[in-house]
Structure formats: C-alpha cells, structure tokens
Amino acid sequence: MSNRERTWVILLTGDGADPRTSQNERANNPADEFAVPPDRRTLFEMTLSRASAVVPREQIVAVVDSPQRQYWSESLAMLPGANVIEQPYHRGSAIEVLLAVLTLLERDPWARIMAMPSHHFVSNETALASSLLDAATPTAQTRNNLALIGIKPEKPDLESGYIVPGRWFEDDTRSVLRIVKPSGRVLARDLTARGALWDSSIVAARAPVLVGILRVRVPDVVDQMETALARGDGADARQRALTQLYARLPAVDLSQVLAQGAEAQCRVITSRSCGWSNPASAQRNTRRPSIGRVAATV
C-alpha cells in the first residue's frame, strides 16, 4: 500500500425502509423479541464498532437520508461532523456508494474504500474481523480489482444474494463466476450445495477502481452525480443540485450492477462462519411468502 493510500470505511444507513419501524413494532409486540429486527441504531453502533477495528473513526463516514437524519442524530454524533454525508433520499446502495466515494475523493485522492451496510447483524465479530482487515489491505489480486466479502451459508436463504466463487489465487482470494439472487428454494439449495457464498454486500477497492466499474455499468448516473457535485459554490448549492438529481435517478443496487458483467473485476474473500444475517430480510420472510426480489436497472 502506498504511504499516501488510506482506507476509508463507508457506512450505508439507507435501505429504503423507515428505520423507526422495528422500534414501533417491538412496542406493539413486546412478547416476541424475535418478531421484529433489532433497533436500527443498535445495529449501526455495532457496525461502527466493526469499522473501528479496521480504521480510526476519523476515517469512517456515514451516508444518511435527509428525511431520516434526525432519527440518526445521536448515533451520528459518534463521528466527526464532516464525515456525515447527506443524500436527499434513498436511491439504492450503488448511489450511496457513488456519492460517498466522489465526496471522499475531494478530500483524499488516494483513498481506498470499504463500504458496508449498517443494518446487518454479526454474532461473531472476531470471525469477520480478519476478513475485513484482508479486504482493507490490497494484494496483487485486489489492488486493481474489487474485493467482496463472502459468508459461508448456514442454510439456503432466498433473501440473500449469492457469490459463486471460481479459482483460488495465491493471496487466498478467489475469482467470481456469478453474483446471483435466487428466484426459488431449489436454486437457493443448489447454490448452497455448490459452495456458493452469501453476498455480505461488503466491498473494498481503491476509489478509482470502484468509480471506474460504476462508470462502465451506469455511465449516465456517474456523469450526472459528478456534475451535481461540481455545481455551484457552498453546501446549500450542492444540496439543491443533489435534490434535483435524486428526483430523476432510478434505484440502483450495487450487487446488481456487479452482476451485470463486472464479475471478472471482482475477487471474493471467504469469511469464517460469523453468524451474519440481515434482520430486515428475516422480518420480511415472516410477513409474506419468500420470493426473489428484482433490483431496478438503469
């Protein structure tokens, strides 16, 4: 790693859901502690602690939706004020990551990025920690590629995306053959049986590599975001430009972008079993029959 190259961790708080839902539902269902996801602020603080094991808090940023900023204010106070990046509203993880990376590049042209959702649960942080540190440290295979963290499945899961790994490399990473969302229980079981990994949605790459992948897959989105960030002087002018942009942006999921032909530029790091789960997905599974979700494309 270059002496000038620093790792920044981006915490993604948006998933299109009201973060207060679980709190309200727990109050309405006090007898069943597993009926609703854990409070989102608790999950955020757990993720912040996870990120702090990789980099100092001065190198952790959070992306938050404007309508929900007041909800997050107490948790966000744990970070430097300049490290809170506000977006008008949720437009998918690819948009969150793009906004954060372009903003960070203004401060640190040599930035290496690790992005992770802040609403996932891990029961064994130690098991995941070494993989996060591996992802933060570039190797011959990950310096010019995107590193993904894959989790060994504990059971077939329709709500989780899967990474189908290929050949091993000398740094213990593997190539990526496919990134897929199962459309039925049979496919989920087949993927698990074939050694596919859960997609944790944790990614790491040098900032130019990440922007380059997005520029190839969603060029119009990248161009428009760069234009909005360059427009006007001052924070208010920039926020107005972003509000106008977000009003016309589609929702773009990062894993879906990678699944549309970017697999050759990805390497997967296999984490030890760590009790990883997406509580919001588990909650959805209790409310309706499990079906595969289709991400919006551009």
PDB file of C-alpha atoms in Angstrom:
ATOM      1  CA  MET A   1       0.000   0.000   0.000  1.00  0.00           C
ATOM      2  CA  SER A   2       1.261   3.469  -0.825  1.00  0.00           C
ATOM      3  CA  ASN A   3       2.224   5.620   2.158  1.00  0.00           C
ATOM      4  CA  ARG A   4      -0.334   8.084   0.845  1.00  0.00           C
ATOM      5  CA  GLU A   5      -3.089   5.476   0.480  1.00  0.00           C
ATOM      6  CA  ARG A   6      -5.541   5.405   3.386  1.00  0.00           C
ATOM      7  CA  THR A   7      -8.566   3.189   3.874  1.00  0.00           C
ATOM      8  CA  TRP A   8     -11.921   4.839   4.494  1.00  0.00           C
ATOM      9  CA  VAL A   9     -14.965   2.879   5.660  1.00  0.00           C
ATOM     10  CA  ILE A  10     -18.361   3.971   4.367  1.00  0.00           C
ATOM     11  CA  LEU A  11     -21.384   3.003   6.477  1.00  0.00           C
ATOM     12  CA  LEU A  12     -24.570   2.765   4.417  1.00  0.00           C
ATOM     13  CA  THR A  13     -27.636   3.569   6.514  1.00  0.00           C
ATOM     14  CA  GLY A  14     -30.282   3.593   3.800  1.00  0.00           C
ATOM     15  CA  ASP A  15     -32.281   0.606   2.581  1.00  0.00           C
ATOM     16  CA  GLY A  16     -35.493   2.317   1.611  1.00  0.00           C
ATOM     17  CA  ALA A  17     -37.228   1.447   4.905  1.00  0.00           C
ATOM     18  CA  ASP A  18     -38.192   3.689   7.776  1.00  0.00           C
ATOM     19  CA  PRO A  19     -35.602   2.878  10.497  1.00  0.00           C
ATOM     20  CA  ARG A  20     -38.213   3.549  13.174  1.00  0.00           C
ATOM     21  CA  THR A  21     -40.395   0.625  12.039  1.00  0.00           C
ATOM     22  CA  SER A  22     -38.716  -2.039  14.147  1.00  0.00           C
ATOM     23  CA  GLN A  23     -38.815   0.177  17.219  1.00  0.00           C
ATOM     24  CA  ASN A  24     -42.544   0.821  16.780  1.00  0.00           C
ATOM     25  CA  GLU A  25     -43.338  -2.821  16.068  1.00  0.00           C
ATOM     26  CA  ARG A  26     -41.379  -4.022  19.104  1.00  0.00           C
ATOM     27  CA  ALA A  27     -43.538  -1.764  21.259  1.00  0.00           C
ATOM     28  CA  ASN A  28     -46.632  -3.385  19.712  1.00  0.00           C
ATOM     29  CA  ASN A  29     -45.254  -6.931  20.077  1.00  0.00           C
ATOM     30  CA  PRO A  30     -43.420  -6.956  23.417  1.00  0.00           C
ATOM     31  CA  ALA A  31     -43.952 -10.691  23.972  1.00  0.00           C
ATOM     32  CA  ASP A  32     -41.932 -11.808  20.933  1.00  0.00           C
ATOM     33  CA  GLU A  33     -38.422 -10.412  20.912  1.00  0.00           C
ATOM     34  CA  PHE A  34     -37.670 -12.148  17.597  1.00  0.00           C
ATOM     35  CA  ALA A  35     -40.776 -10.861  15.783  1.00  0.00           C
ATOM     36  CA  VAL A  36     -39.015  -7.704  14.637  1.00  0.00           C
ATOM     37  CA  PRO A  37     -35.474  -6.729  13.687  1.00  0.00           C
ATOM     38  CA  PRO A  38     -33.163  -5.194  16.300  1.00  0.00           C
ATOM     39  CA  ASP A  39     -33.313  -1.434  16.578  1.00  0.00           C
ATOM     40  CA  ARG A  40     -31.502   0.112  13.621  1.00  0.00           C
ATOM     41  CA  ARG A  41     -29.458   2.433  15.840  1.00  0.00           C
ATOM     42  CA  THR A  42     -28.167  -0.578  17.762  1.00  0.00           C
ATOM     43  CA  LEU A  43     -27.147  -2.249  14.504  1.00  0.00           C
ATOM     44  CA  PHE A  44     -25.494   0.981  13.327  1.00  0.00           C
ATOM     45  CA  GLU A  45     -23.454   1.241  16.512  1.00  0.00           C
ATOM     46  CA  MET A  46     -22.404  -2.412  16.167  1.00  0.00           C
ATOM     47  CA  THR A  47     -21.321  -1.722  12.586  1.00  0.00           C
ATOM     48  CA  LEU A  48     -19.465   1.403  13.686  1.00  0.00           C
ATOM     49  CA  SER A  49     -17.567  -0.685  16.234  1.00  0.00           C
ATOM     50  CA  ARG A  50     -16.828  -3.221  13.483  1.00  0.00           C
ATOM     51  CA  ALA A  51     -15.457  -0.475  11.249  1.00  0.00           C
ATOM     52  CA  SER A  52     -13.378   0.948  14.115  1.00  0.00           C
ATOM     53  CA  ALA A  53     -11.446  -2.310  14.213  1.00  0.00           C
ATOM     54  CA  VAL A  54     -10.253  -1.545  10.675  1.00  0.00           C
ATOM     55  CA  VAL A  55      -9.643   2.226  10.659  1.00  0.00           C
ATOM     56  CA  PRO A  56      -9.721   5.188  13.092  1.00  0.00           C
ATOM     57  CA  ARG A  57     -13.093   6.893  13.449  1.00  0.00           C
ATOM     58  CA  GLU A  58     -11.678   9.889  11.597  1.00  0.00           C
ATOM     59  CA  GLN A  59     -11.683   7.627   8.527  1.00  0.00           C
ATOM     60  CA  ILE A  60     -15.254   6.388   8.909  1.00  0.00           C
ATOM     61  CA  VAL A  61     -18.060   8.159   7.068  1.00  0.00           C
ATOM     62  CA  ALA A  62     -21.798   7.535   7.056  1.00  0.00           C
ATOM     63  CA  VAL A  63     -24.329   8.192   4.319  1.00  0.00           C
ATOM     64  CA  VAL A  64     -27.725   9.184   5.679  1.00  0.00           C
ATOM     65  CA  ASP A  65     -31.019  10.095   4.009  1.00  0.00           C
ATOM     66  CA  SER A  66     -32.146  13.677   4.711  1.00  0.00           C
ATOM     67  CA  PRO A  67     -35.676  12.708   5.887  1.00  0.00           C
ATOM     68  CA  GLN A  68     -34.156  10.330   8.468  1.00  0.00           C
ATOM     69  CA  ARG A  69     -31.210  12.386   9.685  1.00  0.00           C
ATOM     70  CA  GLN A  70     -32.958  13.421  12.890  1.00  0.00           C
ATOM     71  CA  TYR A  71     -33.507   9.749  13.758  1.00  0.00           C
ATOM     72  CA  TRP A  72     -29.783   9.052  13.308  1.00  0.00           C
ATOM     73  CA  SER A  73     -28.524  12.215  15.055  1.00  0.00           C
ATOM     74  CA  GLU A  74     -27.489  10.545  18.326  1.00  0.00           C
ATOM     75  CA  SER A  75     -25.558   7.761  16.594  1.00  0.00           C
ATOM     76  CA  LEU A  76     -24.009  10.092  14.020  1.00  0.00           C
ATOM     77  CA  ALA A  77     -22.633  12.236  16.843  1.00  0.00           C
ATOM     78  CA  MET A  78     -20.035   9.491  17.322  1.00  0.00           C
ATOM     79  CA  LEU A  79     -18.429  10.577  14.029  1.00  0.00           C
ATOM     80  CA  PRO A  80     -16.760  13.853  13.032  1.00  0.00           C
ATOM     81  CA  GLY A  81     -19.369  16.188  11.552  1.00  0.00           C
ATOM     82  CA  ALA A  82     -17.564  16.351   8.204  1.00  0.00           C
ATOM     83  CA  ASN A  83     -17.827  12.566   7.935  1.00  0.00           C
ATOM     84  CA  VAL A  84     -21.626  12.558   7.667  1.00  0.00           C
ATOM     85  CA  ILE A  85     -22.706  12.654   4.013  1.00  0.00           C
ATOM     86  CA  GLU A  86     -26.345  13.528   3.452  1.00  0.00           C
ATOM     87  CA  GLN A  87     -28.322  12.373   0.435  1.00  0.00           C
ATOM     88  CA  PRO A  88     -31.850  13.650  -0.350  1.00  0.00           C
ATOM     89  CA  TYR A  89     -33.354  10.164  -0.075  1.00  0.00           C
ATOM     90  CA  HIS A  90     -32.558   6.522  -0.726  1.00  0.00           C
ATOM     91  CA  ARG A  91     -31.806   5.514  -4.307  1.00  0.00           C
ATOM     92  CA  GLY A  92     -30.059   2.203  -3.732  1.00  0.00           C
ATOM     93  CA  SER A  93     -26.665   1.120  -2.465  1.00  0.00           C
ATOM     94  CA  ALA A  94     -24.819   1.939  -5.714  1.00  0.00           C
ATOM     95  CA  ILE A  95     -25.952   5.572  -5.472  1.00  0.00           C
ATOM     96  CA  GLU A  96     -24.980   5.751  -1.789  1.00  0.00           C
ATOM     97  CA  VAL A  97     -21.522   4.388  -2.528  1.00  0.00           C
ATOM     98  CA  LEU A  98     -21.002   6.625  -5.562  1.00  0.00           C
ATOM     99  CA  LEU A  99     -21.947   9.791  -3.653  1.00  0.00           C
ATOM    100  CA  ALA A 100     -19.650   8.882  -0.757  1.00  0.00           C
ATOM    101  CA  VAL A 101     -16.693   7.901  -2.946  1.00  0.00           C
ATOM    102  CA  LEU A 102     -16.839  11.028  -5.094  1.00  0.00           C
ATOM    103  CA  THR A 103     -17.100  13.159  -1.944  1.00  0.00           C
ATOM    104  CA  LEU A 104     -14.132  11.396  -0.353  1.00  0.00           C
ATOM    105  CA  LEU A 105     -12.013  11.780  -3.479  1.00  0.00           C
ATOM    106  CA  GLU A 106     -12.209  15.545  -2.985  1.00  0.00           C
ATOM    107  CA  ARG A 107     -10.552  15.071   0.416  1.00  0.00           C
ATOM    108  CA  ASP A 108      -8.276  12.124  -0.319  1.00  0.00           C
ATOM    109  CA  PRO A 109      -7.345  11.363  -3.952  1.00  0.00           C
ATOM    110  CA  TRP A 110      -5.545   8.205  -2.790  1.00  0.00           C
ATOM    111  CA  ALA A 111      -8.481   6.786  -0.862  1.00  0.00           C
ATOM    112  CA  ARG A 112      -9.084   3.067  -0.590  1.00  0.00           C
ATOM    113  CA  ILE A 113     -12.744   2.380   0.106  1.00  0.00           C
ATOM    114  CA  MET A 114     -14.556  -0.228   2.152  1.00  0.00           C
ATOM    115  CA  ALA A 115     -18.351   0.055   2.080  1.00  0.00           C
ATOM    116  CA  MET A 116     -20.664  -1.906   4.346  1.00  0.00           C
ATOM    117  CA  PRO A 117     -24.374  -1.844   5.207  1.00  0.00           C
ATOM    118  CA  SER A 118     -25.123  -0.728   8.741  1.00  0.00           C
ATOM    119  CA  HIS A 119     -28.270  -2.842   9.194  1.00  0.00           C
ATOM    120  CA  HIS A 120     -26.718  -6.325   9.219  1.00  0.00           C
ATOM    121  CA  PHE A 121     -26.113  -8.425  12.331  1.00  0.00           C
ATOM    122  CA  VAL A 122     -22.999 -10.475  13.156  1.00  0.00           C
ATOM    123  CA  SER A 123     -22.877 -12.725  16.215  1.00  0.00           C
ATOM    124  CA  ASN A 124     -19.137 -13.466  15.992  1.00  0.00           C
ATOM    125  CA  GLU A 125     -17.268 -10.247  15.229  1.00  0.00           C
ATOM    126  CA  THR A 126     -13.862 -11.881  15.648  1.00  0.00           C
ATOM    127  CA  ALA A 127     -14.589 -14.329  12.837  1.00  0.00           C
ATOM    128  CA  LEU A 128     -15.372 -11.475  10.454  1.00  0.00           C
ATOM    129  CA  ALA A 129     -12.631  -9.093  11.598  1.00  0.00           C
ATOM    130  CA  SER A 130      -9.706 -10.807   9.865  1.00  0.00           C
ATOM    131  CA  SER A 131     -11.548 -10.801   6.540  1.00  0.00           C
ATOM    132  CA  LEU A 132     -12.272  -7.088   6.869  1.00  0.00           C
ATOM    133  CA  LEU A 133      -8.587  -6.418   7.506  1.00  0.00           C
ATOM    134  CA  ASP A 134      -7.681  -8.562   4.495  1.00  0.00           C
ATOM    135  CA  ALA A 135     -10.072  -6.551   2.332  1.00  0.00           C
ATOM    136  CA  ALA A 136      -8.558  -3.310   3.614  1.00  0.00           C
ATOM    137  CA  THR A 137      -5.057  -4.447   2.635  1.00  0.00           C
ATOM    138  CA  PRO A 138      -4.544  -4.590  -1.141  1.00  0.00           C
ATOM    139  CA  THR A 139      -2.785  -7.579  -2.660  1.00  0.00           C
ATOM    140  CA  ALA A 140      -1.724  -8.423  -6.204  1.00  0.00           C
ATOM    141  CA  GLN A 141      -5.290  -9.627  -6.868  1.00  0.00           C
ATOM    142  CA  THR A 142      -7.215  -6.881  -5.087  1.00  0.00           C
ATOM    143  CA  ARG A 143      -5.151  -3.765  -5.854  1.00  0.00           C
ATOM    144  CA  ASN A 144      -6.841  -3.231  -9.206  1.00  0.00           C
ATOM    145  CA  ASN A 145      -9.986  -5.246  -8.579  1.00  0.00           C
ATOM    146  CA  LEU A 146     -12.967  -5.075  -6.251  1.00  0.00           C
ATOM    147  CA  ALA A 147     -12.845  -7.278  -3.147  1.00  0.00           C
ATOM    148  CA  LEU A 148     -16.099  -8.798  -1.885  1.00  0.00           C
ATOM    149  CA  ILE A 149     -16.659 -10.473   1.472  1.00  0.00           C
ATOM    150  CA  GLY A 150     -18.466 -13.787   1.086  1.00  0.00           C
ATOM    151  CA  ILE A 151     -20.055 -15.615   4.028  1.00  0.00           C
ATOM    152  CA  LYS A 152     -20.326 -19.397   4.219  1.00  0.00           C
ATOM    153  CA  PRO A 153     -24.093 -20.088   4.238  1.00  0.00           C
ATOM    154  CA  GLU A 154     -25.600 -21.668   7.298  1.00  0.00           C
ATOM    155  CA  LYS A 155     -28.760 -22.574   5.348  1.00  0.00           C
ATOM    156  CA  PRO A 156     -30.363 -21.750   1.977  1.00  0.00           C
ATOM    157  CA  ASP A 157     -31.769 -18.217   2.058  1.00  0.00           C
ATOM    158  CA  LEU A 158     -33.953 -16.617  -0.597  1.00  0.00           C
ATOM    159  CA  GLU A 159     -33.414 -13.106   0.722  1.00  0.00           C
ATOM    160  CA  SER A 160     -29.615 -13.186   0.460  1.00  0.00           C
ATOM    161  CA  GLY A 161     -27.625 -12.710  -2.702  1.00  0.00           C
ATOM    162  CA  TYR A 162     -25.018 -15.352  -3.529  1.00  0.00           C
ATOM    163  CA  ILE A 163     -21.480 -15.212  -4.877  1.00  0.00           C
ATOM    164  CA  VAL A 164     -20.374 -18.225  -6.922  1.00  0.00           C
ATOM    165  CA  PRO A 165     -16.578 -18.386  -6.479  1.00  0.00           C
ATOM    166  CA  GLY A 166     -14.095 -19.731  -9.010  1.00  0.00           C
ATOM    167  CA  ARG A 167     -10.368 -20.418  -8.908  1.00  0.00           C
ATOM    168  CA  TRP A 168      -8.140 -19.745  -5.913  1.00  0.00           C
ATOM    169  CA  PHE A 169      -5.303 -17.224  -6.076  1.00  0.00           C
ATOM    170  CA  GLU A 170      -2.073 -17.114  -4.120  1.00  0.00           C
ATOM    171  CA  ASP A 171      -3.444 -14.488  -1.707  1.00  0.00           C
ATOM    172  CA  ASP A 172      -6.393 -16.744  -0.710  1.00  0.00           C
ATOM    173  CA  THR A 173      -8.885 -14.714  -2.706  1.00  0.00           C
ATOM    174  CA  ARG A 174     -10.994 -16.359  -5.410  1.00  0.00           C
ATOM    175  CA  SER A 175     -12.333 -15.252  -8.745  1.00  0.00           C
ATOM    176  CA  VAL A 176     -16.061 -14.537  -9.044  1.00  0.00           C
ATOM    177  CA  LEU A 177     -18.057 -16.525 -11.588  1.00  0.00           C
ATOM    178  CA  ARG A 178     -21.523 -15.181 -10.813  1.00  0.00           C
ATOM    179  CA  ILE A 179     -23.360 -12.891  -8.433  1.00  0.00           C
ATOM    180  CA  VAL A 180     -26.949 -14.047  -8.274  1.00  0.00           C
ATOM    181  CA  LYS A 181     -30.201 -13.593  -6.398  1.00  0.00           C
ATOM    182  CA  PRO A 182     -32.029 -16.947  -6.103  1.00  0.00           C
ATOM    183  CA  SER A 183     -35.522 -16.993  -7.579  1.00  0.00           C
ATOM    184  CA  GLY A 184     -36.713 -20.113  -5.763  1.00  0.00           C
ATOM    185  CA  ARG A 185     -35.884 -22.523  -2.959  1.00  0.00           C
ATOM    186  CA  VAL A 186     -34.465 -25.134  -5.333  1.00  0.00           C
ATOM    187  CA  LEU A 187     -31.943 -22.658  -6.745  1.00  0.00           C
ATOM    188  CA  ALA A 188     -31.025 -21.453  -3.245  1.00  0.00           C
ATOM    189  CA  ARG A 189     -30.375 -25.040  -2.130  1.00  0.00           C
ATOM    190  CA  ASP A 190     -28.409 -25.742  -5.308  1.00  0.00           C
ATOM    191  CA  LEU A 191     -26.238 -22.661  -4.836  1.00  0.00           C
ATOM    192  CA  THR A 192     -25.527 -23.618  -1.238  1.00  0.00           C
ATOM    193  CA  ALA A 193     -24.690 -27.203  -2.204  1.00  0.00           C
ATOM    194  CA  ARG A 194     -22.274 -25.959  -4.891  1.00  0.00           C
ATOM    195  CA  GLY A 195     -20.289 -23.916  -2.396  1.00  0.00           C
ATOM    196  CA  ALA A 196     -21.715 -20.500  -3.206  1.00  0.00           C
ATOM    197  CA  LEU A 197     -21.268 -17.830  -0.549  1.00  0.00           C
ATOM    198  CA  TRP A 198     -23.712 -15.339   0.835  1.00  0.00           C
ATOM    199  CA  ASP A 199     -23.072 -11.850  -0.503  1.00  0.00           C
ATOM    200  CA  SER A 200     -22.488  -9.711   2.595  1.00  0.00           C
ATOM    201  CA  SER A 201     -22.630  -6.523   0.469  1.00  0.00           C
ATOM    202  CA  ILE A 202     -19.265  -5.539   1.993  1.00  0.00           C
ATOM    203  CA  VAL A 203     -16.965  -4.344  -0.786  1.00  0.00           C
ATOM    204  CA  ALA A 204     -13.475  -2.838  -0.871  1.00  0.00           C
ATOM    205  CA  ALA A 205     -11.421  -1.245  -3.630  1.00  0.00           C
ATOM    206  CA  ARG A 206      -9.272   1.726  -4.477  1.00  0.00           C
ATOM    207  CA  ALA A 207     -11.632   4.612  -5.156  1.00  0.00           C
ATOM    208  CA  PRO A 208     -10.700   4.965  -8.862  1.00  0.00           C
ATOM    209  CA  VAL A 209     -11.330   1.241  -9.391  1.00  0.00           C
ATOM    210  CA  LEU A 210     -14.784   1.449  -7.824  1.00  0.00           C
ATOM    211  CA  VAL A 211     -15.742   4.590  -9.748  1.00  0.00           C
ATOM    212  CA  GLY A 212     -14.381   3.008 -12.929  1.00  0.00           C
ATOM    213  CA  ILE A 213     -16.605  -0.056 -12.550  1.00  0.00           C
ATOM    214  CA  LEU A 214     -19.660   2.147 -11.991  1.00  0.00           C
ATOM    215  CA  ARG A 215     -18.707   4.377 -14.921  1.00  0.00           C
ATOM    216  CA  VAL A 216     -18.739   1.382 -17.268  1.00  0.00           C
ATOM    217  CA  ARG A 217     -22.008  -0.068 -15.938  1.00  0.00           C
ATOM    218  CA  VAL A 218     -24.031   3.100 -15.195  1.00  0.00           C
ATOM    219  CA  PRO A 219     -22.183   5.887 -17.066  1.00  0.00           C
ATOM    220  CA  ASP A 220     -25.077   8.352 -17.086  1.00  0.00           C
ATOM    221  CA  VAL A 221     -25.506   8.087 -13.317  1.00  0.00           C
ATOM    222  CA  VAL A 222     -21.799   8.732 -12.691  1.00  0.00           C
ATOM    223  CA  ASP A 223     -21.724  11.696 -15.087  1.00  0.00           C
ATOM    224  CA  GLN A 224     -24.800  13.264 -13.522  1.00  0.00           C
ATOM    225  CA  MET A 225     -23.503  12.755  -9.981  1.00  0.00           C
ATOM    226  CA  GLU A 226     -20.160  14.354 -10.845  1.00  0.00           C
ATOM    227  CA  THR A 227     -21.974  17.299 -12.450  1.00  0.00           C
ATOM    228  CA  ALA A 228     -24.225  17.783  -9.428  1.00  0.00           C
ATOM    229  CA  LEU A 229     -21.299  17.732  -7.002  1.00  0.00           C
ATOM    230  CA  ALA A 230     -19.383  20.237  -9.122  1.00  0.00           C
ATOM    231  CA  ARG A 231     -22.310  22.634  -9.490  1.00  0.00           C
ATOM    232  CA  GLY A 232     -22.391  25.840  -7.507  1.00  0.00           C
ATOM    233  CA  ASP A 233     -20.429  27.083  -4.536  1.00  0.00           C
ATOM    234  CA  GLY A 234     -21.182  26.047  -0.994  1.00  0.00           C
ATOM    235  CA  ALA A 235     -23.043  23.223   0.697  1.00  0.00           C
ATOM    236  CA  ASP A 236     -26.524  24.658   0.045  1.00  0.00           C
ATOM    237  CA  ALA A 237     -25.989  24.897  -3.712  1.00  0.00           C
ATOM    238  CA  ARG A 238     -24.617  21.376  -3.818  1.00  0.00           C
ATOM    239  CA  GLN A 239     -27.551  20.008  -1.827  1.00  0.00           C
ATOM    240  CA  ARG A 240     -30.034  21.705  -4.187  1.00  0.00           C
ATOM    241  CA  ALA A 241     -28.260  20.147  -7.159  1.00  0.00           C
ATOM    242  CA  LEU A 242     -28.337  16.726  -5.492  1.00  0.00           C
ATOM    243  CA  THR A 243     -32.054  17.082  -4.712  1.00  0.00           C
ATOM    244  CA  GLN A 244     -32.787  17.803  -8.374  1.00  0.00           C
ATOM    245  CA  LEU A 245     -30.645  14.850  -9.437  1.00  0.00           C
ATOM    246  CA  TYR A 246     -32.153  12.353  -6.994  1.00  0.00           C
ATOM    247  CA  ALA A 247     -35.644  13.258  -8.180  1.00  0.00           C
ATOM    248  CA  ARG A 248     -34.869  11.672 -11.549  1.00  0.00           C
ATOM    249  CA  LEU A 249     -32.475   8.878 -10.541  1.00  0.00           C
ATOM    250  CA  PRO A 250     -33.590   5.239 -10.626  1.00  0.00           C
ATOM    251  CA  ALA A 251     -32.858   2.938  -7.696  1.00  0.00           C
ATOM    252  CA  VAL A 252     -29.566   1.154  -8.374  1.00  0.00           C
ATOM    253  CA  ASP A 253     -28.339  -1.749  -6.245  1.00  0.00           C
ATOM    254  CA  LEU A 254     -24.564  -2.228  -6.173  1.00  0.00           C
ATOM    255  CA  SER A 255     -24.676  -6.029  -6.191  1.00  0.00           C
ATOM    256  CA  GLN A 256     -26.971  -5.919  -9.216  1.00  0.00           C
ATOM    257  CA  VAL A 257     -24.568  -3.606 -11.015  1.00  0.00           C
ATOM    258  CA  LEU A 258     -21.689  -6.008 -10.342  1.00  0.00           C
ATOM    259  CA  ALA A 259     -23.813  -8.949 -11.518  1.00  0.00           C
ATOM    260  CA  GLN A 260     -24.284  -7.331 -14.924  1.00  0.00           C
ATOM    261  CA  GLY A 261     -20.854  -8.134 -16.277  1.00  0.00           C
ATOM    262  CA  ALA A 262     -18.380  -6.855 -13.673  1.00  0.00           C
ATOM    263  CA  GLU A 263     -17.642 -10.268 -12.131  1.00  0.00           C
ATOM    264  CA  ALA A 264     -14.249 -10.504 -13.854  1.00  0.00           C
ATOM    265  CA  GLN A 265     -13.152  -7.398 -11.931  1.00  0.00           C
ATOM    266  CA  CYS A 266     -14.116  -8.914  -8.576  1.00  0.00           C
ATOM    267  CA  ARG A 267     -12.295 -11.131  -6.094  1.00  0.00           C
ATOM    268  CA  VAL A 268     -14.028 -12.763  -3.135  1.00  0.00           C
ATOM    269  CA  ILE A 269     -12.601 -13.190   0.350  1.00  0.00           C
ATOM    270  CA  THR A 270     -14.276 -16.012   2.255  1.00  0.00           C
ATOM    271  CA  SER A 271     -15.070 -15.164   5.860  1.00  0.00           C
ATOM    272  CA  ARG A 272     -15.225 -17.761   8.585  1.00  0.00           C
ATOM    273  CA  SER A 273     -18.729 -18.520   9.794  1.00  0.00           C
ATOM    274  CA  CYS A 274     -19.683 -15.441  11.804  1.00  0.00           C
ATOM    275  CA  GLY A 275     -23.428 -15.611  12.387  1.00  0.00           C
ATOM    276  CA  TRP A 276     -24.094 -12.999   9.709  1.00  0.00           C
ATOM    277  CA  SER A 277     -27.712 -12.121   8.960  1.00  0.00           C
ATOM    278  CA  ASN A 278     -29.906  -9.363   7.611  1.00  0.00           C
ATOM    279  CA  PRO A 279     -32.608  -8.870  10.281  1.00  0.00           C
ATOM    280  CA  ALA A 280     -34.763  -6.817   7.908  1.00  0.00           C
ATOM    281  CA  SER A 281     -34.806  -9.742   5.472  1.00  0.00           C
ATOM    282  CA  ALA A 282     -35.779 -12.134   8.240  1.00  0.00           C
ATOM    283  CA  GLN A 283     -38.615  -9.803   9.134  1.00  0.00           C
ATOM    284  CA  ARG A 284     -39.835  -9.747   5.530  1.00  0.00           C
ATOM    285  CA  ASN A 285     -39.794 -13.549   5.448  1.00  0.00           C
ATOM    286  CA  THR A 286     -42.242 -13.702   8.371  1.00  0.00           C
ATOM    287  CA  ARG A 287     -44.686 -11.377   6.638  1.00  0.00           C
ATOM    288  CA  ARG A 288     -45.055 -12.809   3.161  1.00  0.00           C
ATOM    289  CA  PRO A 289     -44.124 -15.800   1.048  1.00  0.00           C
ATOM    290  CA  SER A 290     -40.441 -15.701   0.083  1.00  0.00           C
ATOM    291  CA  ILE A 291     -39.850 -14.530  -3.451  1.00  0.00           C
ATOM    292  CA  GLY A 292     -36.786 -13.301  -5.244  1.00  0.00           C
ATOM    293  CA  ARG A 293     -36.518  -9.531  -5.482  1.00  0.00           C
ATOM    294  CA  VAL A 294     -35.696  -7.872  -8.769  1.00  0.00           C
ATOM    295  CA  ALA A 295     -33.384  -4.860  -8.481  1.00  0.00           C
ATOM    296  CA  ALA A 296     -34.067  -1.843 -10.639  1.00  0.00           C
ATOM    297  CA  THR A 297     -31.733  -1.301 -13.545  1.00  0.00           C
ATOM    298  CA  VAL A 298     -30.751   1.761 -15.492  1.00  0.00           C
TER     299      VAL A 298
END
